[in-house]
Amino acid sequence: MKKILVSIFIGLIIGVSLLTMVLLVLKSMSLQWNWPQLLPRQFSGRAWQYVFLEEPKTLTAIVNSLFIALMAVIINLMVGIPAARYLAKAKVKYRFLMELIIFAPVIVPPFIFIMGIYYFFIKFGLTESYWGVILAHLVPTLPYMIRVLMVSFATLNDDYLNVAKLLGASRLQRYWFVLIPRMLPAIIGGSALTILVSFSQYLLTLLVGGGEILTLPLQIYPFLVEGDNFVGAVYVLLFMVINLGAILVVEKVLKVYANK
Amino acid sequence: MLELQNISKKYEGFLLEGINLQVATGEFLALLGPSGCGKSTLLKIMAGLITDFQGELLIKKRKLREIPVKERRISMVFQEALLFPHLNVAENVAFGLKMQGVAKKLRMQKAADYLELLELPGYGARAVDTLSGGQKQRVALARALVMEPEILLLDEPLSALDFNLRQNLQGVLKKLHRQKKLTTIFVTHDREEAFYLADRIGILEAGRLKQLGTAAAMLAQPQSAFVASFLGERNILAGDFLAGGLFRSREFSLPTSFTKTGAGYLLIPNQAISITQKAKNSAGEKTGEIVDHYIRNGLYHWELLVEGERLTYRNSQLLGDWGLGEQVGVQLDPHQVLYLAE
């Protein structure tokens, strides 16, 4: 009985997702699609042509989104690995409190922390710059990275590092040749989450970037709200492909590095 | 080679206290003790993995703290093999050489040599998770030895293996030690393993080194009831030594030649006991009731109740076909019993 319910539930999720994809594809290829038509009457490549050939901002938005997500992944790894190790391994007083502070950005409503960041970034002159946006993207992504890494660290036997140390590995070598390869599944997971969350930041990028830094969500939003949502459909598909592609590429790169 | 001067270390739940120890070049020293006695912590101190301890640790008269890690030439093998799972067998063995910057061709050649030494020829390209427990531990040994250390530290490397494999690897270790004459410190809770491998044995109890010496010397004169029982002695009686040398423990008494008086322990080694068919009124003979009998390690064992004390006697011969509850004559040779103060 439980099994059947689970199957139905999973089936529903997959079904709805696939249906949405199909509708998006249909929408992006149609000229007009009005209620109560079940299927569009006329098809056209207009929206696709607009997005890929006529609108130069598409490429800018893709490059910016990728660049910002990639930088967020790199910085998150550099900050997150030592932080997670400390939180998972060291005898930390008030560990719960420290975790709570780190996870606060994903617990409190986004608007609250975004306004806080905005206020401080204006004060420190960090708005309207790439680094400002990248820095801002760390806030909602780092908690996920640290969480995933912490679980992995908790099950890591420190004697692996002791072995490496006795075999003459320096601190950096121990990180590079032992710790990171062993933590790879968690690193991939944390990186994927970082990309995912970074990609979907709208308000944060809009405010901190001051409209100067164009990412995919910023480019898509107007089309979905009031503009041409045939173009919007193309952008949504593009967003999904790029997002998934970025995650797969990062995973592949990390795996290749680990096996070398 | 290695000298421990008054090493102390507070550790969760226990204390290493005032450990003094000298290990000669080429010696095989076993540190024997029950789990939680601090022997693994002591080994980690010797390895330089724990640095916040009191006292001094000298290697060839130099303070360990002042020797750079790369010049220490100490290798260690742990209870678990701890092979790096993302590397194959040869890469694991060559790891330390890679850290030293040895060229790939040379380090792979050396890895292959050491794998052969440990009877794993041709295993280099295997993934580590395809190995058995004993093979993994041999790879871990090869990984430690390829560094050509001067001191080899072994932290119960065989205790996770089953009996036959353990014996097999004990043989490998002994052969290696005879070949390479490496100064080796071996931590174990298995006295047979220590007897088999070590030149000298140090016995630890609750963070203190209780006795240090060869197995034979310690068996001949253990310094405490703990040491005696850890070395396998079964017949240790707590009681009082009275003036004139009489030992008394509840109903049990035995005249001895010891001059010490007061509370203490009487150790009755196996060779001090002999049992015979029950004779009547033989001088100095005690009556023992057979409460258990069995064969262990190829020896016949009899457990006897003698004047309220349970004694174990073993012999390679089946002395008599005594059943449970039967009475036998027990002779205890007062010249062969030992006095233990604590």
PDB file of N, CA and C in Angstrom, chain A residues 91 157-170 173-174 176-182 258-260, chain B residues 12 44 47-49 69-70 74-76 78 80 82-87 92 95-99 143-144 147:
ATOM      1  N   LYS A  91      35.640  20.709  18.862  1.00  0.00           N
ATOM      2  CA  LYS A  91      34.725  20.806  19.997  1.00  0.00           C
ATOM      3  C   LYS A  91      34.293  22.254  20.091  1.00  0.00           C
ATOM      4  N   ASN A 157      37.152   9.777   8.734  1.00  0.00           N
ATOM      5  CA  ASN A 157      38.108   9.333   9.743  1.00  0.00           C
ATOM      6  C   ASN A 157      39.372  10.194   9.658  1.00  0.00           C
ATOM      7  N   ASP A 158      39.643  10.935  10.738  1.00  0.00           N
ATOM      8  CA  ASP A 158      40.780  11.855  10.728  1.00  0.00           C
ATOM      9  C   ASP A 158      42.113  11.150  10.533  1.00  0.00           C
ATOM     10  N   ASP A 159      42.136   9.842  10.807  1.00  0.00           N
ATOM     11  CA  ASP A 159      43.400   9.138  10.656  1.00  0.00           C
ATOM     12  C   ASP A 159      43.863   9.078   9.200  1.00  0.00           C
ATOM     13  N   TYR A 160      42.928   9.254   8.238  1.00  0.00           N
ATOM     14  CA  TYR A 160      43.354   9.362   6.838  1.00  0.00           C
ATOM     15  C   TYR A 160      44.337  10.514   6.681  1.00  0.00           C
ATOM     16  N   LEU A 161      44.007  11.618   7.339  1.00  0.00           N
ATOM     17  CA  LEU A 161      44.880  12.796   7.242  1.00  0.00           C
ATOM     18  C   LEU A 161      46.160  12.569   8.035  1.00  0.00           C
ATOM     19  N   ASN A 162      46.046  11.825   9.148  1.00  0.00           N
ATOM     20  CA  ASN A 162      47.257  11.511   9.914  1.00  0.00           C
ATOM     21  C   ASN A 162      48.203  10.636   9.106  1.00  0.00           C
ATOM     22  N   VAL A 163      47.636   9.674   8.388  1.00  0.00           N
ATOM     23  CA  VAL A 163      48.459   8.822   7.525  1.00  0.00           C
ATOM     24  C   VAL A 163      49.202   9.690   6.516  1.00  0.00           C
ATOM     25  N   ALA A 164      48.455  10.577   5.865  1.00  0.00           N
ATOM     26  CA  ALA A 164      49.062  11.436   4.851  1.00  0.00           C
ATOM     27  C   ALA A 164      50.147  12.310   5.463  1.00  0.00           C
ATOM     28  N   LYS A 165      49.877  12.791   6.676  1.00  0.00           N
ATOM     29  CA  LYS A 165      50.845  13.657   7.350  1.00  0.00           C
ATOM     30  C   LYS A 165      52.145  12.889   7.607  1.00  0.00           C
ATOM     31  N   LEU A 166      51.989  11.649   8.095  1.00  0.00           N
ATOM     32  CA  LEU A 166      53.178  10.857   8.391  1.00  0.00           C
ATOM     33  C   LEU A 166      53.918  10.458   7.116  1.00  0.00           C
ATOM     34  N   LEU A 167      53.194  10.430   5.999  1.00  0.00           N
ATOM     35  CA  LEU A 167      53.851  10.117   4.733  1.00  0.00           C
ATOM     36  C   LEU A 167      54.455  11.367   4.115  1.00  0.00           C
ATOM     37  N   GLY A 168      54.460  12.454   4.881  1.00  0.00           N
ATOM     38  CA  GLY A 168      55.182  13.642   4.452  1.00  0.00           C
ATOM     39  C   GLY A 168      54.352  14.674   3.703  1.00  0.00           C
ATOM     40  N   ALA A 169      53.023  14.520   3.700  1.00  0.00           N
ATOM     41  CA  ALA A 169      52.194  15.486   2.982  1.00  0.00           C
ATOM     42  C   ALA A 169      52.047  16.759   3.807  1.00  0.00           C
ATOM     43  N   SER A 170      52.284  17.908   3.174  1.00  0.00           N
ATOM     44  CA  SER A 170      52.092  19.176   3.859  1.00  0.00           C
ATOM     45  C   SER A 170      50.593  19.414   4.026  1.00  0.00           C
ATOM     46  N   GLN A 173      48.980  19.770   0.729  1.00  0.00           N
ATOM     47  CA  GLN A 173      48.939  18.478   0.025  1.00  0.00           C
ATOM     48  C   GLN A 173      47.882  17.561   0.620  1.00  0.00           C
ATOM     49  N   ARG A 174      47.719  17.630   1.940  1.00  0.00           N
ATOM     50  CA  ARG A 174      46.693  16.791   2.573  1.00  0.00           C
ATOM     51  C   ARG A 174      45.306  17.197   2.090  1.00  0.00           C
ATOM     52  N   TRP A 176      44.667  18.715  -0.796  1.00  0.00           N
ATOM     53  CA  TRP A 176      44.557  18.529  -2.236  1.00  0.00           C
ATOM     54  C   TRP A 176      44.482  17.057  -2.630  1.00  0.00           C
ATOM     55  N   PHE A 177      45.316  16.228  -1.987  1.00  0.00           N
ATOM     56  CA  PHE A 177      45.428  14.838  -2.435  1.00  0.00           C
ATOM     57  C   PHE A 177      44.582  13.860  -1.627  1.00  0.00           C
ATOM     58  N   VAL A 178      44.148  14.255  -0.443  1.00  0.00           N
ATOM     59  CA  VAL A 178      43.406  13.316   0.397  1.00  0.00           C
ATOM     60  C   VAL A 178      42.002  13.816   0.704  1.00  0.00           C
ATOM     61  N   LEU A 179      41.948  15.009   1.284  1.00  0.00           N
ATOM     62  CA  LEU A 179      40.652  15.482   1.777  1.00  0.00           C
ATOM     63  C   LEU A 179      39.659  15.717   0.644  1.00  0.00           C
ATOM     64  N   ILE A 180      40.080  16.525  -0.343  1.00  0.00           N
ATOM     65  CA  ILE A 180      39.136  16.896  -1.398  1.00  0.00           C
ATOM     66  C   ILE A 180      38.665  15.673  -2.198  1.00  0.00           C
ATOM     67  N   PRO A 181      39.568  14.773  -2.625  1.00  0.00           N
ATOM     68  CA  PRO A 181      39.066  13.597  -3.344  1.00  0.00           C
ATOM     69  C   PRO A 181      38.099  12.754  -2.514  1.00  0.00           C
ATOM     70  N   ARG A 182      38.368  12.641  -1.219  1.00  0.00           N
ATOM     71  CA  ARG A 182      37.485  11.835  -0.375  1.00  0.00           C
ATOM     72  C   ARG A 182      36.132  12.493  -0.178  1.00  0.00           C
ATOM     73  N   ALA A 258      39.484  14.443  -9.777  1.00  0.00           N
ATOM     74  CA  ALA A 258      39.705  13.471  -8.703  1.00  0.00           C
ATOM     75  C   ALA A 258      40.359  12.194  -9.215  1.00  0.00           C
ATOM     76  N   ASN A 259      40.121  11.871 -10.474  1.00  0.00           N
ATOM     77  CA  ASN A 259      40.652  10.606 -10.990  1.00  0.00           C
ATOM     78  C   ASN A 259      42.033  10.748 -11.600  1.00  0.00           C
ATOM     79  N   LYS A 260      42.506  11.962 -11.681  1.00  0.00           N
ATOM     80  CA  LYS A 260      43.804  12.137 -12.372  1.00  0.00           C
ATOM     81  C   LYS A 260      44.957  11.652 -11.488  1.00  0.00           C
TER      82      LYS A 260
ATOM     83  N   GLU B  12      40.916  12.573  27.205  1.00  0.00           N
ATOM     84  CA  GLU B  12      39.534  12.292  27.590  1.00  0.00           C
ATOM     85  C   GLU B  12      39.453  11.032  28.443  1.00  0.00           C
ATOM     86  N   LYS B  44      50.700   7.686  19.218  1.00  0.00           N
ATOM     87  CA  LYS B  44      50.470   8.913  18.442  1.00  0.00           C
ATOM     88  C   LYS B  44      51.409  10.024  18.887  1.00  0.00           C
ATOM     89  N   ALA B  47      54.574   9.341  17.222  1.00  0.00           N
ATOM     90  CA  ALA B  47      54.487   9.627  15.792  1.00  0.00           C
ATOM     91  C   ALA B  47      54.527  11.125  15.520  1.00  0.00           C
ATOM     92  N   GLY B  48      54.365  11.918  16.564  1.00  0.00           N
ATOM     93  CA  GLY B  48      54.317  13.360  16.360  1.00  0.00           C
ATOM     94  C   GLY B  48      52.937  13.850  15.971  1.00  0.00           C
ATOM     95  N   LEU B  49      51.930  12.991  16.101  1.00  0.00           N
ATOM     96  CA  LEU B  49      50.560  13.389  15.754  1.00  0.00           C
ATOM     97  C   LEU B  49      49.893  14.114  16.912  1.00  0.00           C
ATOM     98  N   VAL B  69      59.112  17.574  10.147  1.00  0.00           N
ATOM     99  CA  VAL B  69      58.357  16.342   9.888  1.00  0.00           C
ATOM    100  C   VAL B  69      59.017  15.485   8.811  1.00  0.00           C
ATOM    101  N   LYS B  70      59.536  16.150   7.772  1.00  0.00           N
ATOM    102  CA  LYS B  70      60.085  15.395   6.644  1.00  0.00           C
ATOM    103  C   LYS B  70      61.379  14.662   6.983  1.00  0.00           C
ATOM    104  N   ILE B  74      59.591   8.510  10.390  1.00  0.00           N
ATOM    105  CA  ILE B  74      58.737   7.648  11.206  1.00  0.00           C
ATOM    106  C   ILE B  74      57.552   7.253  10.331  1.00  0.00           C
ATOM    107  N   SER B  75      57.269   5.966  10.252  1.00  0.00           N
ATOM    108  CA  SER B  75      56.071   5.526   9.539  1.00  0.00           C
ATOM    109  C   SER B  75      55.142   4.848  10.530  1.00  0.00           C
ATOM    110  N   MET B  76      53.872   4.878  10.222  1.00  0.00           N
ATOM    111  CA  MET B  76      52.911   4.290  11.147  1.00  0.00           C
ATOM    112  C   MET B  76      51.830   3.548  10.373  1.00  0.00           C
ATOM    113  N   PHE B  78      47.999   1.865  11.084  1.00  0.00           N
ATOM    114  CA  PHE B  78      46.914   1.933  12.056  1.00  0.00           C
ATOM    115  C   PHE B  78      46.123   0.629  12.076  1.00  0.00           C
ATOM    116  N   GLU B  80      43.015   0.254  11.247  1.00  0.00           N
ATOM    117  CA  GLU B  80      42.402   0.137   9.929  1.00  0.00           C
ATOM    118  C   GLU B  80      43.484   0.427   8.884  1.00  0.00           C
ATOM    119  N   LEU B  82      43.221   2.159   6.211  1.00  0.00           N
ATOM    120  CA  LEU B  82      43.141   3.570   5.809  1.00  0.00           C
ATOM    121  C   LEU B  82      43.786   3.827   4.452  1.00  0.00           C
ATOM    122  N   LEU B  83      43.514   2.945   3.506  1.00  0.00           N
ATOM    123  CA  LEU B  83      44.005   3.175   2.147  1.00  0.00           C
ATOM    124  C   LEU B  83      43.144   4.260   1.514  1.00  0.00           C
ATOM    125  N   PHE B  84      43.778   5.125   0.728  1.00  0.00           N
ATOM    126  CA  PHE B  84      43.016   6.188   0.091  1.00  0.00           C
ATOM    127  C   PHE B  84      42.143   5.558  -1.000  1.00  0.00           C
ATOM    128  N   PRO B  85      40.824   5.687  -0.865  1.00  0.00           N
ATOM    129  CA  PRO B  85      39.939   4.936  -1.760  1.00  0.00           C
ATOM    130  C   PRO B  85      39.970   5.430  -3.209  1.00  0.00           C
ATOM    131  N   HIS B  86      40.424   6.657  -3.420  1.00  0.00           N
ATOM    132  CA  HIS B  86      40.408   7.183  -4.785  1.00  0.00           C
ATOM    133  C   HIS B  86      41.694   6.838  -5.539  1.00  0.00           C
ATOM    134  N   LEU B  87      42.612   6.150  -4.865  1.00  0.00           N
ATOM    135  CA  LEU B  87      43.859   5.753  -5.525  1.00  0.00           C
ATOM    136  C   LEU B  87      43.916   4.238  -5.636  1.00  0.00           C
ATOM    137  N   ASN B  92      48.576   4.142  -3.847  1.00  0.00           N
ATOM    138  CA  ASN B  92      48.566   4.225  -2.393  1.00  0.00           C
ATOM    139  C   ASN B  92      49.968   4.016  -1.834  1.00  0.00           C
ATOM    140  N   PHE B  95      52.272   6.929  -2.437  1.00  0.00           N
ATOM    141  CA  PHE B  95      51.781   8.255  -2.020  1.00  0.00           C
ATOM    142  C   PHE B  95      52.863   9.120  -1.368  1.00  0.00           C
ATOM    143  N   GLY B  96      53.565   8.516  -0.398  1.00  0.00           N
ATOM    144  CA  GLY B  96      54.593   9.273   0.326  1.00  0.00           C
ATOM    145  C   GLY B  96      55.721   9.726  -0.582  1.00  0.00           C
ATOM    146  N   LEU B  97      56.076   8.872  -1.545  1.00  0.00           N
ATOM    147  CA  LEU B  97      57.141   9.226  -2.488  1.00  0.00           C
ATOM    148  C   LEU B  97      56.695  10.383  -3.376  1.00  0.00           C
ATOM    149  N   LYS B  98      55.399  10.347  -3.735  1.00  0.00           N
ATOM    150  CA  LYS B  98      54.864  11.436  -4.545  1.00  0.00           C
ATOM    151  C   LYS B  98      54.956  12.761  -3.774  1.00  0.00           C
ATOM    152  N   MET B  99      54.644  12.702  -2.480  1.00  0.00           N
ATOM    153  CA  MET B  99      54.736  13.906  -1.654  1.00  0.00           C
ATOM    154  C   MET B  99      56.170  14.429  -1.592  1.00  0.00           C
ATOM    155  N   ARG B 143      52.994   0.730   2.106  1.00  0.00           N
ATOM    156  CA  ARG B 143      52.960   2.192   2.009  1.00  0.00           C
ATOM    157  C   ARG B 143      53.846   2.836   3.087  1.00  0.00           C
ATOM    158  N   ALA B 144      53.871   2.204   4.269  1.00  0.00           N
ATOM    159  CA  ALA B 144      54.703   2.729   5.351  1.00  0.00           C
ATOM    160  C   ALA B 144      56.173   2.417   5.092  1.00  0.00           C
ATOM    161  N   MET B 147      58.717   4.266   2.476  1.00  0.00           N
ATOM    162  CA  MET B 147      59.363   5.507   2.905  1.00  0.00           C
ATOM    163  C   MET B 147      60.735   5.243   3.524  1.00  0.00           C
TER     164      MET B 147
END
